[in-house]
Amino acid sequence: MIKIAPSLLSANFAYLKDEIDAIEKAKADWIHYDVMDGHFVPNISFGYSILKDVAKVTDMFLDVHLMISEPLKYVDHFIDSGASLIVFHIEAMKDQAQTQELIRKIKDRHVQVGISIKPDTPVTEIADYLELLDVVLVMSVEPGFGGQSFMPLALSKIKSLKNMRDHHQYHYLIEVDGGINAETGKLCKEAGADVMVAGSYVFNSDSYQESIASLK
Ligand code: DX5
Ligand code: ZN
């Protein structure tokens, strides 16, 4: 069954524990934690000290999406703060050696590792790393803000990631992020997504339970 990862970016930050409890009760599978630095993306969200507090009040799987420049510099802080999975952007990396170093660093600390690609970045950009990854995160909006419209170009990327996984027997999950609702979620599911992030669709709904159920 597909996993649903509500993005805390669209939660009410003043009531974060209540929001976390509510999505857990509503059968969310993962918590998606969007880190934005105002440099890699034109918005600022939250960092690792809030992640540490979040990790203290929930046992849910913490899917940390780093939309930051220089992830290598900060990754240990996010791991120390309780991340279950670290997803970084390939566009934030200097070169292949640095990307390999970051993957190794995360794995050495026994945390899952994923790479995300922006809408303009082809899947081929990360081909060399696929065998090492637990997750590939396909952005279906330009990262930076919740509430944007789904970009259908994500669907062909999901399909080709699925084909490549089948062909080479890789093990990564395919995650999609941005503009997910019942309609676009269905398309992603059909294309082969394993995990869907949903921010505004869940947190702006009257019933978290119903909105999450409508994606499954
Ligand atoms: C966008 C973030 C997303 C965002 C999704 O930069 O990575 O996780 O919260 O929000 P919705 O579901 O509202 O598009
Ligand atoms: Zn995200």
Coordinates of C-alpha atoms and ligand atoms in Angstrom, one line a residue:
M1 CA 0.0 0.0 0.0
I2 CA 1.2 3.5 -0.8
K3 CA 2.7 5.5 2.0
I4 CA 1.4 9.0 2.8
A5 CA 3.8 11.6 4.2
P6 CA 2.0 14.8 5.3
S7 CA 4.4 17.8 5.1
L8 CA 4.6 19.7 8.4
L9 CA 5.3 22.8 6.4
S10 CA 1.5 23.3 6.1
A11 CA 0.8 22.5 9.7
N12 CA 0.0 25.1 12.4
F13 CA 3.5 25.6 13.9
A14 CA 2.0 27.0 17.1
Y15 CA 0.3 23.6 17.7
L16 CA 2.9 21.3 16.3
K17 CA 2.4 18.4 18.8
D18 CA -1.4 18.5 18.3
E19 CA -0.9 18.4 14.5
I20 CA 1.5 15.5 14.7
D21 CA -0.8 13.5 17.0
A22 CA -3.7 14.3 14.6
I23 CA -1.9 13.0 11.4
E24 CA -0.7 9.9 13.3
K25 CA -4.3 9.2 14.4
A26 CA -5.4 9.8 10.8
K27 CA -3.1 7.0 9.7
A28 CA -0.3 9.0 8.1
D29 CA 2.7 6.7 7.4
W30 CA 5.6 9.2 7.6
I31 CA 6.2 12.8 8.7
H32 CA 7.7 14.9 5.9
Y33 CA 9.9 17.6 7.3
D34 CA 10.8 20.4 4.9
V35 CA 14.0 22.3 5.7
M36 CA 14.4 25.5 3.7
D37 CA 17.3 27.9 4.1
G38 CA 16.4 31.0 2.1
H39 CA 19.3 30.3 -0.1
F40 CA 18.8 27.0 -2.0
V41 CA 15.1 28.0 -2.1
P42 CA 13.6 31.4 -1.7
N43 CA 11.8 30.6 1.6
I44 CA 12.8 29.8 5.2
S45 CA 11.0 27.1 7.2
F46 CA 12.6 25.3 10.2
G47 CA 15.9 23.7 11.1
Y48 CA 17.2 20.9 13.3
S49 CA 16.4 22.2 16.8
I50 CA 12.7 22.0 16.0
L51 CA 13.3 18.6 14.5
K52 CA 14.8 17.5 17.8
D53 CA 11.6 18.6 19.6
V54 CA 9.4 16.9 17.1
A55 CA 11.4 13.6 17.5
K56 CA 10.8 13.7 21.2
V57 CA 7.0 13.7 20.9
T58 CA 6.5 11.1 18.2
D59 CA 7.8 7.7 17.1
M60 CA 6.8 8.2 13.5
F61 CA 9.3 7.9 10.7
L62 CA 10.9 11.3 10.1
D63 CA 11.5 12.0 6.4
V64 CA 13.8 15.0 6.3
H65 CA 13.8 16.9 3.0
L66 CA 16.8 19.2 3.0
M67 CA 16.2 22.1 0.6
I68 CA 19.5 23.7 1.6
S69 CA 22.9 24.7 0.2
E70 CA 25.8 22.8 1.6
P71 CA 23.9 19.8 3.1
L72 CA 27.2 18.1 3.9
K73 CA 27.9 20.9 6.4
Y74 CA 24.6 20.4 8.3
V75 CA 23.7 16.8 7.9
D76 CA 25.1 15.6 11.2
H77 CA 22.9 18.0 13.1
F78 CA 19.8 16.6 11.4
I79 CA 20.9 13.0 12.2
D80 CA 21.6 13.9 15.8
S81 CA 18.1 15.4 16.0
G82 CA 16.3 12.2 15.1
A83 CA 16.0 12.0 11.3
S84 CA 15.0 8.5 10.0
L85 CA 15.7 9.5 6.4
I86 CA 17.8 12.3 5.0
V87 CA 16.9 13.4 1.4
F88 CA 19.2 16.0 -0.1
H89 CA 19.1 17.8 -3.5
I90 CA 21.5 16.8 -6.2
E91 CA 21.4 20.4 -7.4
A92 CA 23.0 21.5 -4.1
M93 CA 26.1 19.3 -4.6
K94 CA 29.4 20.6 -5.9
D95 CA 30.6 17.4 -7.7
Q96 CA 30.4 13.6 -7.8
A97 CA 33.0 13.1 -5.0
Q98 CA 31.0 15.4 -2.7
T99 CA 27.8 13.5 -3.4
Q100 CA 29.5 10.2 -2.7
E101 CA 30.9 11.5 0.5
L102 CA 27.5 12.7 1.7
I103 CA 25.8 9.4 0.9
R104 CA 28.5 7.5 2.7
K105 CA 28.3 9.8 5.7
I106 CA 24.6 9.3 6.1
K107 CA 24.8 5.5 5.6
D108 CA 27.7 5.3 8.1
R109 CA 25.3 6.7 10.7
H110 CA 22.7 4.1 9.9
V111 CA 20.1 6.6 8.6
Q112 CA 18.3 6.1 5.3
V113 CA 19.4 8.2 2.4
G114 CA 17.6 9.7 -0.5
I115 CA 18.3 12.2 -3.3
S116 CA 15.7 14.7 -4.7
I117 CA 15.5 16.1 -8.2
K118 CA 13.9 19.4 -9.1
P119 CA 11.5 19.6 -12.0
D120 CA 14.2 20.6 -14.5
T121 CA 16.6 17.9 -13.4
P122 CA 16.5 14.7 -15.4
V123 CA 16.7 11.3 -13.7
T124 CA 19.9 10.6 -15.6
E125 CA 21.7 13.1 -13.3
I126 CA 21.4 10.7 -10.4
A127 CA 21.9 7.4 -12.3
D128 CA 25.3 6.7 -10.8
Y129 CA 23.9 6.8 -7.2
L130 CA 20.6 4.9 -7.6
E131 CA 22.0 1.5 -6.4
L132 CA 23.0 3.2 -3.1
L133 CA 19.6 4.9 -2.4
D134 CA 16.7 4.1 -0.1
V135 CA 14.5 6.8 -1.6
V136 CA 14.4 8.9 -4.8
L137 CA 12.3 12.1 -4.3
V138 CA 10.8 13.5 -7.5
M139 CA 9.7 17.1 -7.1
S140 CA 6.5 17.8 -8.9
V141 CA 6.7 21.5 -8.1
E142 CA 9.6 23.9 -7.8
P143 CA 10.8 23.5 -4.2
G144 CA 10.2 26.4 -1.8
F145 CA 6.5 26.6 -1.1
G146 CA 3.5 24.5 -0.3
G147 CA 0.2 24.9 -2.2
Q148 CA 1.6 25.0 -5.8
S149 CA 0.1 23.1 -8.8
F150 CA 1.3 19.6 -9.7
M151 CA 3.6 19.4 -12.7
P152 CA 2.7 16.3 -14.8
L153 CA 6.4 15.9 -16.0
A154 CA 6.9 14.2 -12.7
L155 CA 4.9 11.2 -13.9
S156 CA 7.4 10.2 -16.6
K157 CA 10.2 10.4 -14.1
I158 CA 8.3 8.1 -11.7
K159 CA 7.8 5.7 -14.5
S160 CA 11.4 5.6 -15.6
L161 CA 12.6 5.3 -12.0
K162 CA 10.3 2.3 -11.7
N163 CA 11.6 0.7 -14.9
M164 CA 15.2 1.3 -13.9
R165 CA 14.6 -0.2 -10.5
D166 CA 13.0 -3.3 -12.0
H167 CA 15.7 -3.7 -14.6
H168 CA 18.7 -3.3 -12.2
Q169 CA 16.9 -4.7 -9.1
Y170 CA 17.6 -1.5 -7.1
H171 CA 15.8 -1.1 -3.8
Y172 CA 14.8 2.6 -3.5
L173 CA 11.3 3.8 -2.8
I174 CA 10.0 6.4 -5.3
E175 CA 8.6 9.4 -3.5
V176 CA 6.8 12.4 -5.1
D177 CA 6.4 15.8 -3.6
G178 CA 4.3 18.9 -4.5
G179 CA 0.7 19.5 -5.5
I180 CA -0.6 16.1 -4.4
N181 CA -4.4 15.8 -4.0
A182 CA -6.8 13.0 -4.7
E183 CA -6.7 13.6 -8.5
T184 CA -2.9 14.0 -8.9
G185 CA -2.2 11.4 -6.3
K186 CA -4.1 8.8 -8.3
L187 CA -1.9 9.6 -11.4
C188 CA 1.3 9.2 -9.3
K189 CA 0.1 6.0 -7.8
E190 CA -0.7 4.6 -11.3
A191 CA 2.8 5.8 -12.5
G192 CA 4.4 3.7 -9.7
A193 CA 5.0 6.1 -6.7
D194 CA 5.6 4.4 -3.3
V195 CA 5.4 7.4 -1.1
M196 CA 3.4 10.6 -1.6
V197 CA 4.0 13.9 0.2
A198 CA 0.9 16.0 0.8
G199 CA 1.0 19.3 2.6
S200 CA -1.8 21.7 1.9
Y201 CA -4.2 19.0 0.8
V202 CA -4.1 17.3 4.2
F203 CA -3.6 20.3 6.5
N204 CA -6.1 22.6 4.9
S205 CA -8.8 19.9 4.9
D206 CA -11.5 19.5 7.5
S207 CA -10.7 15.9 8.1
Y208 CA -7.1 14.7 8.1
Q209 CA -8.4 11.2 8.2
E210 CA -10.5 11.6 5.1
S211 CA -7.9 13.5 3.1
I212 CA -5.2 10.9 3.9
A213 CA -7.6 8.0 3.1
S214 CA -8.5 9.6 -0.2
L215 CA -4.8 9.3 -1.3
K216 CA -4.4 5.6 -0.4
Ligands
DX5_1 C1 7.8 22.1 -1.4 C2 8.0 21.1 -0.3 C3 6.8 20.3 -0.2 C4 5.5 21.0 0.2 C5 4.4 20.3 -0.4 O1 9.0 22.8 -1.6 O2 9.1 20.3 -0.5 O3 7.0 19.2 0.7 O4 5.3 21.1 1.6 O5 3.2 21.0 -0.3 P1 1.9 20.8 -1.1 O6 1.5 19.4 -0.9 O7 1.0 21.8 -0.5 O8 2.3 21.1 -2.5
ZN2 ZN 9.2 18.4 0.7

